[in-house]
mmCIF file of C-alpha atoms and ligand atoms in Angstrom:
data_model
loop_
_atom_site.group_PDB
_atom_site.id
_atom_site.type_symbol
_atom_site.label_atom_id
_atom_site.label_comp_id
_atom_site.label_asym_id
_atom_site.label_seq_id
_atom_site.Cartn_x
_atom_site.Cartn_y
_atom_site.Cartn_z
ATOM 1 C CA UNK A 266 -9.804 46.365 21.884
ATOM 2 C CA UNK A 267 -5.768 46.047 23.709
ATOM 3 C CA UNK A 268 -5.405 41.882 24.656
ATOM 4 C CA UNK A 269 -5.259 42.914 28.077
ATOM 5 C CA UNK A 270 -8.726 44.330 27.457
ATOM 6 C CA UNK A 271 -10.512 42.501 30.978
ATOM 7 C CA UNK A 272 -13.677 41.779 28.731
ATOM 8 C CA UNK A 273 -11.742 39.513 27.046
ATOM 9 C CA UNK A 274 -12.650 36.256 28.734
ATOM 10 C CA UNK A 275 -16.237 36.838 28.328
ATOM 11 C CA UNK A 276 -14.992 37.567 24.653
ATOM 12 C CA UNK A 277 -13.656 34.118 24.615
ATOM 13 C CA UNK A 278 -16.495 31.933 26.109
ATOM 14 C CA UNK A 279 -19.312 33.768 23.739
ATOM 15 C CA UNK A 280 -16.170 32.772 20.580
ATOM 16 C CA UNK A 281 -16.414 29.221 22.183
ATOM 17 C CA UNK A 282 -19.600 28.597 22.941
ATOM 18 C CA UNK A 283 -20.782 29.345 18.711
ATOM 19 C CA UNK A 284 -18.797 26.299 18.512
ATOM 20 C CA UNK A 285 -20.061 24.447 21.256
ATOM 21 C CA UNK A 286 -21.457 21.599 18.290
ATOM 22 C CA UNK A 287 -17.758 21.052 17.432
ATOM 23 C CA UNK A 288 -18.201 22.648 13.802
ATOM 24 C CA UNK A 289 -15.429 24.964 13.620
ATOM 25 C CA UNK A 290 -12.930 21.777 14.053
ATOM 26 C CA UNK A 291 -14.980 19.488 11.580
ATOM 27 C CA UNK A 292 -14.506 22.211 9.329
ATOM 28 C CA UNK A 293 -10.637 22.768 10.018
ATOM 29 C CA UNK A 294 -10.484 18.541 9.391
ATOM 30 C CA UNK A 295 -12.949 18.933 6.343
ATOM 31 C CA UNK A 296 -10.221 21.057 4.805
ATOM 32 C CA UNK A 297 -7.412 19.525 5.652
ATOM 33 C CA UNK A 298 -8.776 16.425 3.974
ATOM 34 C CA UNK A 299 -9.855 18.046 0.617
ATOM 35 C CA UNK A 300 -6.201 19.636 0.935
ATOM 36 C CA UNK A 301 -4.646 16.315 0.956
ATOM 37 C CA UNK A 302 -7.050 14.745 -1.497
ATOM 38 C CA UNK A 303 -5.814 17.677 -4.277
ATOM 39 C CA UNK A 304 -2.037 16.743 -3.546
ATOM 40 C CA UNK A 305 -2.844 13.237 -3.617
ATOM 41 C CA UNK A 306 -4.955 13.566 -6.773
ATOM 42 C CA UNK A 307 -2.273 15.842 -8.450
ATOM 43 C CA UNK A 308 0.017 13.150 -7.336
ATOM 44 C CA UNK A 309 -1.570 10.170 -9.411
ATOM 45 C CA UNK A 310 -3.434 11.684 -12.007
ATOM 46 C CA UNK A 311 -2.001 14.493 -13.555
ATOM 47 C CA UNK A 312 -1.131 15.097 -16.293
ATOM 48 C CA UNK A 313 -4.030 14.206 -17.830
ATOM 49 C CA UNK A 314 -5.489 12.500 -15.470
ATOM 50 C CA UNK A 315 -3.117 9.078 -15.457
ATOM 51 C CA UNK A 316 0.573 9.400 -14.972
ATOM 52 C CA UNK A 317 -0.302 5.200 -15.398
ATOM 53 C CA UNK A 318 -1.638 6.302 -18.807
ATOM 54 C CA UNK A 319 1.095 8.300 -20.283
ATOM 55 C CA UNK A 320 3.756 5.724 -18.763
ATOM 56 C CA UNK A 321 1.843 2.918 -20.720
ATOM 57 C CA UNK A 322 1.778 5.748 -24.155
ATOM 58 C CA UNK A 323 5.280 6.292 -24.161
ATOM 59 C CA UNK A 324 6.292 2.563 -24.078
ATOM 60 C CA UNK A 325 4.740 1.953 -27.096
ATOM 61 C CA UNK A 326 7.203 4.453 -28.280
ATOM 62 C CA UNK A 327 9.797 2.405 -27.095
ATOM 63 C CA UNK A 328 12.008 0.197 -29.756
ATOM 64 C CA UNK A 329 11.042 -3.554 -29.668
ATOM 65 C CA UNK A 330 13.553 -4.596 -27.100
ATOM 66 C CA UNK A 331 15.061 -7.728 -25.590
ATOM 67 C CA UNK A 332 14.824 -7.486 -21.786
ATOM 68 C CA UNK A 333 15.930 -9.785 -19.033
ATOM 69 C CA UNK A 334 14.311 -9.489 -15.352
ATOM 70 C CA UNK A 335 16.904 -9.847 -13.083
ATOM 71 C CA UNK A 336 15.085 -11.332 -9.568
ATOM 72 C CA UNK A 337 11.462 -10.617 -11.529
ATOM 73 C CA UNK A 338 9.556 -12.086 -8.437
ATOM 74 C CA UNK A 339 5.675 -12.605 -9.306
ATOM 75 C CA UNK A 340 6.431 -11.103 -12.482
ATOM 76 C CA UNK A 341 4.618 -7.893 -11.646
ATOM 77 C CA UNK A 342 6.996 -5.842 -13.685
ATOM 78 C CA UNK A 343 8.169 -9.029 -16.198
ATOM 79 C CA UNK A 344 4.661 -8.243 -17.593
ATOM 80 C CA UNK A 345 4.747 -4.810 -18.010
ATOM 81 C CA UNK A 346 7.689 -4.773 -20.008
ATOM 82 C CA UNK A 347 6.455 -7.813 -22.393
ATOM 83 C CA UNK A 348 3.848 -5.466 -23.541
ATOM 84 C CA UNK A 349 6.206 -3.494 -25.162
ATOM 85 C CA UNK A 350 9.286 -5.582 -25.295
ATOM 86 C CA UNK A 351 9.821 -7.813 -28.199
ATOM 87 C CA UNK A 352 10.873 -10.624 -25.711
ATOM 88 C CA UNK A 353 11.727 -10.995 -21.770
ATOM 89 C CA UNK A 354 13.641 -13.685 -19.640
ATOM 90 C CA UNK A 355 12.618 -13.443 -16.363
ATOM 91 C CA UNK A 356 14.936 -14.765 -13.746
ATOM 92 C CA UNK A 357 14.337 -15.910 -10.171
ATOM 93 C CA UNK A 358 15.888 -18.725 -8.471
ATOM 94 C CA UNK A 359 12.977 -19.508 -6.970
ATOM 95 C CA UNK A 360 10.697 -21.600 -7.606
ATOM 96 C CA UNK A 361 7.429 -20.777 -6.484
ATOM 97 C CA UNK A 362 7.822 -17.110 -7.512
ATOM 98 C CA UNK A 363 8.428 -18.203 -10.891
ATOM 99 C CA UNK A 364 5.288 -20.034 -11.029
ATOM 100 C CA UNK A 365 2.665 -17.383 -9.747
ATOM 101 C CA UNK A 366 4.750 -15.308 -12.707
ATOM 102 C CA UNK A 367 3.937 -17.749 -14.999
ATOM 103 C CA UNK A 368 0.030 -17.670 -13.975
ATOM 104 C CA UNK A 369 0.146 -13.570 -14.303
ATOM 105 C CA UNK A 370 1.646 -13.789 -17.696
ATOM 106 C CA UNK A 371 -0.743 -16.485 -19.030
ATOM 107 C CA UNK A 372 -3.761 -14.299 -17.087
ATOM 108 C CA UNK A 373 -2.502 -11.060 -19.109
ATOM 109 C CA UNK A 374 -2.080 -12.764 -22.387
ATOM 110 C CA UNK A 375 1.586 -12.217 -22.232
ATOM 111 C CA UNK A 376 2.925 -15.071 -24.731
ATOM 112 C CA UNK A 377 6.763 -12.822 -25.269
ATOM 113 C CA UNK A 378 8.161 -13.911 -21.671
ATOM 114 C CA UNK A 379 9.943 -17.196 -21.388
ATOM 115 C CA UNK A 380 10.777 -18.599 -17.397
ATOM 116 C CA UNK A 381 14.389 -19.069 -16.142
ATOM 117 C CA UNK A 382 15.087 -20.630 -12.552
ATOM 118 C CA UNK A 383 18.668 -19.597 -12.200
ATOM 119 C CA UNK A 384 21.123 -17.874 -9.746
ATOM 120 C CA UNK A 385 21.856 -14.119 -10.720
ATOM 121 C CA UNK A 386 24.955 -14.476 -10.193
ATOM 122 C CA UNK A 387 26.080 -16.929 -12.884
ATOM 123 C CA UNK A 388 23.548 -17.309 -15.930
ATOM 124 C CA UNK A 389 23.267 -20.264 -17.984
ATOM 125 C CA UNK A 390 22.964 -17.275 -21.307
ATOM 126 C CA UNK A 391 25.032 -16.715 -23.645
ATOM 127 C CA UNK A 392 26.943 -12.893 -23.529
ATOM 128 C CA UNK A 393 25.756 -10.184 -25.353
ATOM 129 C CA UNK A 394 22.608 -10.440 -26.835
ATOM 130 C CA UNK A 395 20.513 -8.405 -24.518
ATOM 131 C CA UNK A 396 19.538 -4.999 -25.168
ATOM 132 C CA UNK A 397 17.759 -4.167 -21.789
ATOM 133 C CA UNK A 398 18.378 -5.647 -18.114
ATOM 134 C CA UNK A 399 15.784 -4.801 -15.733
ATOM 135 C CA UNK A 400 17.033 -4.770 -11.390
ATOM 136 C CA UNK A 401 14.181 -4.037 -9.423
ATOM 137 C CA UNK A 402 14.750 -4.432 -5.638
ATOM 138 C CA UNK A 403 16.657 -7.830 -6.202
ATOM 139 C CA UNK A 404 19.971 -6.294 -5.672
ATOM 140 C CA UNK A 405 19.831 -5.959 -1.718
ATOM 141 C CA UNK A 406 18.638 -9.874 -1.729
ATOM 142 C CA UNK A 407 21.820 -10.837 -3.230
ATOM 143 C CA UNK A 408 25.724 -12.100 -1.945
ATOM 144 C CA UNK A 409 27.436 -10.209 -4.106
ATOM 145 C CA UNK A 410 25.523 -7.293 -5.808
ATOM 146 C CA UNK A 411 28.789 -6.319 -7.801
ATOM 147 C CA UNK A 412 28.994 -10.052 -9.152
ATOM 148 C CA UNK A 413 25.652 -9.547 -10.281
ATOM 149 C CA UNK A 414 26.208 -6.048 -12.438
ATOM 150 C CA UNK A 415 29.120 -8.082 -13.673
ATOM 151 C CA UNK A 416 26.849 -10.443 -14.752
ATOM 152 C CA UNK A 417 24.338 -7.827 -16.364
ATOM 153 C CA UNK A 418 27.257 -6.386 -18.486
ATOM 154 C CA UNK A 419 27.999 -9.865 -19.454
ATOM 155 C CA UNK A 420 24.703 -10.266 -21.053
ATOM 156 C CA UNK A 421 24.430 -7.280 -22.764
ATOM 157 C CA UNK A 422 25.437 -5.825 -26.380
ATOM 158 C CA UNK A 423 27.296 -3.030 -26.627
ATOM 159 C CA UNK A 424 25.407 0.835 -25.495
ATOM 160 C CA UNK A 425 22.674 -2.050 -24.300
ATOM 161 C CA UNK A 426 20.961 -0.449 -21.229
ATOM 162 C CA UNK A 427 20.918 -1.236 -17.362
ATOM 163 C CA UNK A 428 18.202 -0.051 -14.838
ATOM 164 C CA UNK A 429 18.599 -0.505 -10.940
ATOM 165 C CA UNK A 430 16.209 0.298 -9.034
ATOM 166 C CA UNK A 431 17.193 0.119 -5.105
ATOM 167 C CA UNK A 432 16.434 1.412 -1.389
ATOM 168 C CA UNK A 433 18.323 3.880 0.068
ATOM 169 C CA UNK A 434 20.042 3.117 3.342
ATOM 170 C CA UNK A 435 17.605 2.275 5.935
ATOM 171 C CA UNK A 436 17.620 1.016 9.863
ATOM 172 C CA UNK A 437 14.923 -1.526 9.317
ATOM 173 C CA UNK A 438 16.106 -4.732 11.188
ATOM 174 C CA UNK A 439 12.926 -6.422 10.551
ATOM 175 C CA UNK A 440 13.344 -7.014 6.491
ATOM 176 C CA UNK A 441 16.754 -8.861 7.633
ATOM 177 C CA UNK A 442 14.856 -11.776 9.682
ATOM 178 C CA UNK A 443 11.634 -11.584 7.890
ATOM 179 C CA UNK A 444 12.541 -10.734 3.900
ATOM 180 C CA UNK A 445 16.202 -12.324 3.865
ATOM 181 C CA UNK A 446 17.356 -8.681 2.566
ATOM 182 C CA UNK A 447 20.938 -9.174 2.721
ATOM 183 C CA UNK A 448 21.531 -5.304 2.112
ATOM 184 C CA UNK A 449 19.966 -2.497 4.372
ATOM 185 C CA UNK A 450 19.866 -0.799 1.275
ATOM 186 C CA UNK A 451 23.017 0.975 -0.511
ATOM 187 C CA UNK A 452 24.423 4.221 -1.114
ATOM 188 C CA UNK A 453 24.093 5.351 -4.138
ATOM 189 C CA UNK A 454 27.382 6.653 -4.895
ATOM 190 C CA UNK A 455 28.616 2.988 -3.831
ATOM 191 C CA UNK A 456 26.696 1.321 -6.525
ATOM 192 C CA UNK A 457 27.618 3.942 -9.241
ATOM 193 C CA UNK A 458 30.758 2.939 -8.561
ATOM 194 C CA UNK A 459 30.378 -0.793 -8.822
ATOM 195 C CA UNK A 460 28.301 -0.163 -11.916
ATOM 196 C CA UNK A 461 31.155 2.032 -13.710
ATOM 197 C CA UNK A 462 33.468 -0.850 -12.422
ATOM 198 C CA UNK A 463 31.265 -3.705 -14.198
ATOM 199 C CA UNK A 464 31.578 -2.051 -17.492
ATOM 200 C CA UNK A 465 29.205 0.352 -17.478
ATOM 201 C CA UNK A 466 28.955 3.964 -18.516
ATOM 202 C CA UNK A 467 26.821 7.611 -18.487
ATOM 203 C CA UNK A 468 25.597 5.828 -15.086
ATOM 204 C CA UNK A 469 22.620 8.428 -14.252
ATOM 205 C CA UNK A 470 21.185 8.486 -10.686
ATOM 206 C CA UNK A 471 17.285 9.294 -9.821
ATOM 207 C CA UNK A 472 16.027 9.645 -6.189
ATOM 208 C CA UNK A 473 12.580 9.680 -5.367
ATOM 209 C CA UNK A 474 10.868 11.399 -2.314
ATOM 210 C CA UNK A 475 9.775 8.971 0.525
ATOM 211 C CA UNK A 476 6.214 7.978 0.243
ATOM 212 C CA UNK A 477 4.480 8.810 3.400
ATOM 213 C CA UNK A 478 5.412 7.030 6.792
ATOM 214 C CA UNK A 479 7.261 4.584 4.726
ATOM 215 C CA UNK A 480 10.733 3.907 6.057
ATOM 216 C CA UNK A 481 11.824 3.295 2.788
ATOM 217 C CA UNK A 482 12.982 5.590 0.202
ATOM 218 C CA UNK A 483 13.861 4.331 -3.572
ATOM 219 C CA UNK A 484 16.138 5.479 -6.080
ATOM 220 C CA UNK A 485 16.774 4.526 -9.800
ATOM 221 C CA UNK A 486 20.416 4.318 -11.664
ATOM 222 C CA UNK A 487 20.235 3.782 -15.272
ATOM 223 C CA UNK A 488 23.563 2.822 -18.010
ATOM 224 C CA UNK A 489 24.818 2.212 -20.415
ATOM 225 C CA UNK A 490 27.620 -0.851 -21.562
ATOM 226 C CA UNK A 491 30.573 0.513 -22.465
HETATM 227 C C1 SAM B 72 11.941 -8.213 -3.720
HETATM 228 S S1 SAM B 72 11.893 -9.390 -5.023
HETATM 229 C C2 SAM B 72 11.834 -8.276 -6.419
HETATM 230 C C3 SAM B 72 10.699 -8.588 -7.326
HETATM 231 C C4 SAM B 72 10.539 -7.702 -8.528
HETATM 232 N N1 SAM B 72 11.774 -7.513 -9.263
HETATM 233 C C5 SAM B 72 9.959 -6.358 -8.167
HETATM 234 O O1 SAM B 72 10.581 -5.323 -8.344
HETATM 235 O O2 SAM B 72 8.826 -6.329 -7.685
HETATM 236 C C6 SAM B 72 13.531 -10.030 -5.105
HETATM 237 C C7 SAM B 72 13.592 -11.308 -5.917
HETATM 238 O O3 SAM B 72 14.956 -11.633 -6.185
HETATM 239 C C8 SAM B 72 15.087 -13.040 -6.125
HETATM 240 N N2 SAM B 72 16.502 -13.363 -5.850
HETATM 241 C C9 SAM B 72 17.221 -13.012 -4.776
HETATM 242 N N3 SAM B 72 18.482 -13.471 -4.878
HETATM 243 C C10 SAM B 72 18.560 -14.120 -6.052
HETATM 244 C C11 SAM B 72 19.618 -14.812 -6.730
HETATM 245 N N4 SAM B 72 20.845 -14.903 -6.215
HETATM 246 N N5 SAM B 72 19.344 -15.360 -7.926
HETATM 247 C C12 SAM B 72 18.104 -15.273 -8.470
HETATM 248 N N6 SAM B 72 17.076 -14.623 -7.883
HETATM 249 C C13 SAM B 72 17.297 -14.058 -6.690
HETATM 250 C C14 SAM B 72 14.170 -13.465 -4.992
HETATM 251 O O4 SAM B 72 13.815 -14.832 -5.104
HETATM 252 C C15 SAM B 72 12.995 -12.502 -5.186
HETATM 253 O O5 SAM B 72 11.970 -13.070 -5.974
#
């Protein structure tokens, strides 16, 4: 029957009025939840149910490293990398922080991390013994990020390995005033630059998709000492 059929209407209201309970748009919802439910289970758990899982497998695959957390916080990730690391120094200069990481480590058993209140840009430790330094979101809290990678090379050996991890540039005003970021993020391309400039090498960068609403995006930049 053409659109411009003039039973239409009627058409219409009889279409409307089998859904007068509201089912055909609980249904439309219904799906659209069990659509986002698969992406966000595909998301988390596969492969194999636990992208967690395999993360935690393939560190044990890792070498028995030593590791420094630079600006390690609670210790959140200080922890995670002490159970595969042979040692870690986490650094924060402050104090408090370094004391809930102290409780999380003792909580999780972690007897491989030792403590060290100290300013990232000059370490009391002596150069090249690290294999591994750790920068996760500490960079953007800093003066002088490119002292600090300075300062990362410093500690390392030779071909020892650097990881970044950082926000893209963002327009969020708030995390000035209320996180004392220092850095509304950086380009990437910047800080591959002031990474190839600090001594390092085969500089390798990662971006990852934003994560919902989230203002924020993060990327990763991994090296190598020359
Ligand atoms: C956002 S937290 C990052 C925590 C942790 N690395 C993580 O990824 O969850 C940044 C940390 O860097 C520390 N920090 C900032 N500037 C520092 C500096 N100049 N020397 C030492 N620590 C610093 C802060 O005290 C804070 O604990």
């Amino acid at each position: 029957m053409p659109q411009t059929d003039p039973r239409w209407p009627l058409i219409r209201l009889t279409q409307q009025a089998e859904d007068a309970h509201g089912d055909r748009a609980r249904l439309t919802e219904l799906l659209r939840r069990r659509e986002d439910r698969q992406a966000l289970n595909e998301k988390l758990l596969e492969p194999g149910q636990s992208w967690m899982l395999w993360a935690t497998a393939l560190s044990t695959l890792l070498p028995p490293l030593d590791v420094a957390d630079f600006g390690c916080g609670t210790g959140v990730l200080s922890v995670e990398l002490a159970r595969w690391a042979k040692k870690v120094v986490a650094i924060d200069r402050a104090a408090s922080s370094l004391e809930q990481a102290r409780a999380r480590a003792e909580k999780a058993g972690a007897t491989n991390i030792t403590f060290l209140e100290a300013d990232l840009h000059k370490l009391p430790l002596p150069a090249a013994k690290k294999d591994l330094v750790v920068i996760s979101q500490s960079l953007h809290h800093v003066a002088e990020p490119a002292a600090v990678l300075r300062e990362a090379a410093r500690l390392l050996k030779p071909d020892g390995r650097i990881v970044v991890l950082e926000l893209m540039p963002h327009r969020e005003k708030w995390v000035v005033e209320q996180l004392g970021h220092l850095h509304s993020g950086f380009e990437p391309a910047v800080l591959e630059r002031e990474l190839s400039e600090a001594g390092f090498k085969n500089v390798v960068f990662t971006p990852y998709a934003r994560e919902g609403a989230s203002p924020f995006r993060v990327f990763l930049l991994t090296g190598a000492k020359k």
